[in-house]
Coordinates of C-alpha atoms and ligand atoms in Angstrom, one line a residue:
X1 CA 111.2 101.8 111.8
X2 CA 110.4 105.4 110.5
X3 CA 107.0 106.2 109.0
X4 CA 106.6 109.1 107.1
X5 CA 104.3 112.2 108.6
X6 CA 101.3 111.1 105.9
X7 CA 101.4 107.3 106.9
X8 CA 101.2 108.6 111.0
X9 CA 98.2 110.6 109.8
X10 CA 96.3 108.2 107.9
X11 CA 97.1 105.5 110.7
X12 CA 95.4 107.7 113.6
X13 CA 92.9 109.8 111.4
X14 CA 91.9 107.2 108.6
X15 CA 89.4 108.6 106.3
X16 CA 86.2 106.7 105.2
X17 CA 86.2 104.1 107.9
X18 CA 82.8 102.1 108.2
X19 CA 80.4 100.2 106.0
X20 CA 78.0 101.2 103.4
X21 CA 74.7 99.3 103.9
X22 CA 73.4 99.3 100.3
X23 CA 77.0 99.1 98.8
X24 CA 76.9 98.6 94.8
X25 CA 80.3 96.3 95.3
X26 CA 81.9 94.9 98.4
X27 CA 85.7 93.2 98.2
X28 CA 87.3 91.5 101.0
X29 CA 90.5 90.3 101.0
X30 CA 93.3 88.8 103.2
X31 CA 96.9 89.1 102.9
X32 CA 98.5 85.7 102.8
X33 CA 101.6 86.8 104.6
X34 CA 100.3 87.8 107.8
X35 CA 96.6 87.0 107.7
X36 CA 95.4 90.5 107.9
X37 CA 91.8 91.9 106.5
X38 CA 90.7 94.3 104.6
X39 CA 86.9 95.0 103.4
X40 CA 85.8 97.8 101.3
X41 CA 82.3 98.7 100.1
X42 CA 81.8 100.9 97.1
X43 CA 78.3 103.0 96.2
X44 CA 78.7 103.3 92.4
X45 CA 76.3 105.8 90.3
X46 CA 76.4 106.3 86.5
X47 CA 79.9 104.4 86.6
X48 CA 81.2 107.2 89.1
X49 CA 82.5 105.9 92.9
X50 CA 80.2 108.2 94.7
X51 CA 80.7 106.7 98.4
X52 CA 83.5 104.5 99.5
X53 CA 84.3 103.1 103.2
X54 CA 86.5 100.3 104.8
X55 CA 87.2 98.3 107.6
X56 CA 90.6 97.1 108.0
X57 CA 91.9 94.7 110.9
X58 CA 95.7 94.8 110.4
X59 CA 98.7 96.7 110.8
X60 CA 99.3 100.5 110.9
X61 CA 100.6 100.4 107.3
X62 CA 97.6 98.6 106.2
X63 CA 95.4 100.9 107.8
X64 CA 97.4 103.8 106.2
X65 CA 97.4 102.7 102.8
X66 CA 93.6 101.3 102.8
X67 CA 92.8 105.0 103.8
X68 CA 94.6 106.6 101.1
X69 CA 93.4 104.2 98.7
X70 CA 90.0 105.5 99.5
X71 CA 91.0 108.9 98.7
X72 CA 92.7 108.3 95.6
X73 CA 89.6 106.3 94.4
X74 CA 86.3 108.7 95.6
X75 CA 84.5 110.8 93.5
X76 CA 86.7 108.6 90.2
X77 CA 85.1 106.6 87.5
X78 CA 85.4 103.1 87.9
X79 CA 87.8 102.5 85.0
X80 CA 90.5 104.8 86.8
X81 CA 89.8 103.1 90.2
X82 CA 90.9 99.9 88.5
X83 CA 94.3 101.0 87.5
X84 CA 95.2 101.8 91.0
X85 CA 98.2 100.4 92.1
X86 CA 99.6 99.6 95.7
X87 CA 102.9 101.4 94.1
X88 CA 100.4 104.8 93.6
X89 CA 99.1 104.4 97.1
X90 CA 102.5 104.0 98.6
X91 CA 103.9 107.0 96.8
X92 CA 100.7 109.3 97.9
X93 CA 101.9 108.4 101.5
X94 CA 105.4 109.8 101.0
X95 CA 106.5 105.8 100.9
X96 CA 106.5 102.8 103.6
X97 CA 109.5 101.1 105.1
X98 CA 110.5 98.6 102.7
X99 CA 109.6 95.4 105.0
X100 CA 105.8 97.3 105.3
X101 CA 105.3 97.2 101.3
X102 CA 103.1 94.3 101.4
X103 CA 100.7 95.8 103.6
X104 CA 99.7 98.0 100.8
X105 CA 98.6 95.3 98.5
X106 CA 95.7 94.9 100.5
X107 CA 94.3 98.1 99.7
X108 CA 94.6 97.4 95.9
X109 CA 93.6 94.1 95.8
X110 CA 90.5 94.8 98.0
X111 CA 89.3 97.8 95.8
X112 CA 89.5 95.4 92.4
X113 CA 87.4 92.7 94.5
X114 CA 84.8 95.3 95.1
X115 CA 84.6 96.6 91.7
X116 CA 84.5 92.9 90.1
X117 CA 81.8 92.5 92.8
X118 CA 79.9 95.5 91.1
X119 CA 80.5 94.1 87.8
X120 CA 79.2 90.6 88.9
X121 CA 76.4 92.2 90.4
X122 CA 75.2 94.0 87.2
X123 CA 76.0 91.4 85.0
X124 CA 78.8 93.8 83.4
X125 CA 81.2 91.8 80.9
X126 CA 85.2 92.5 81.8
X127 CA 88.5 91.0 80.9
X128 CA 89.1 88.4 83.9
X129 CA 93.0 89.6 83.4
X130 CA 92.0 92.9 84.9
X131 CA 91.5 90.9 88.2
X132 CA 94.3 88.3 88.0
X133 CA 97.7 89.8 89.3
X134 CA 98.2 92.4 91.8
X135 CA 100.5 95.1 91.5
X136 CA 102.5 93.1 93.9
X137 CA 105.0 92.3 90.8
X138 CA 106.1 95.9 91.8
X139 CA 107.4 94.8 94.9
X140 CA 110.6 92.8 95.8
X141 CA 109.5 91.8 99.1
X142 CA 106.6 89.4 99.2
X143 CA 108.9 86.3 99.2
Ligands
LIG201 FE1 99.7 92.5 107.7 FE2 100.8 95.0 107.3 S1 101.6 93.2 108.6 S2 99.0 93.9 106.3

């Protein structure tokens, strides 16, 4: 199985690993297909993600996609982070082997779960549909 140089880089040197004690929102999701887990912490100020940390207990692809996802949302408005798809994360990593695409869903779902937690904690209204389906529909390997 061939991984891109970017996948190897983010797996071997993952960015933003850790925990934020006073996080504004925390999201934890598990991958139904393999049981791997990702937890993400967001620090949000004035509706902007000023800091983000993650812990992923999973395969190389899950760690690389988690790392890239944190890089893609850091410094971005919450509304922009909500539009992050697993497909965008995979593209930013120059692709993943087809059988590992499902691993990237973890990152997208964890970011969304953390934003939902932030909304819930602050009584911010949102459209529940935003947190329904994941970008998993982009992928045909989650059978
Ligand atoms: Fe579980 Fe990749 S095999 S996330």
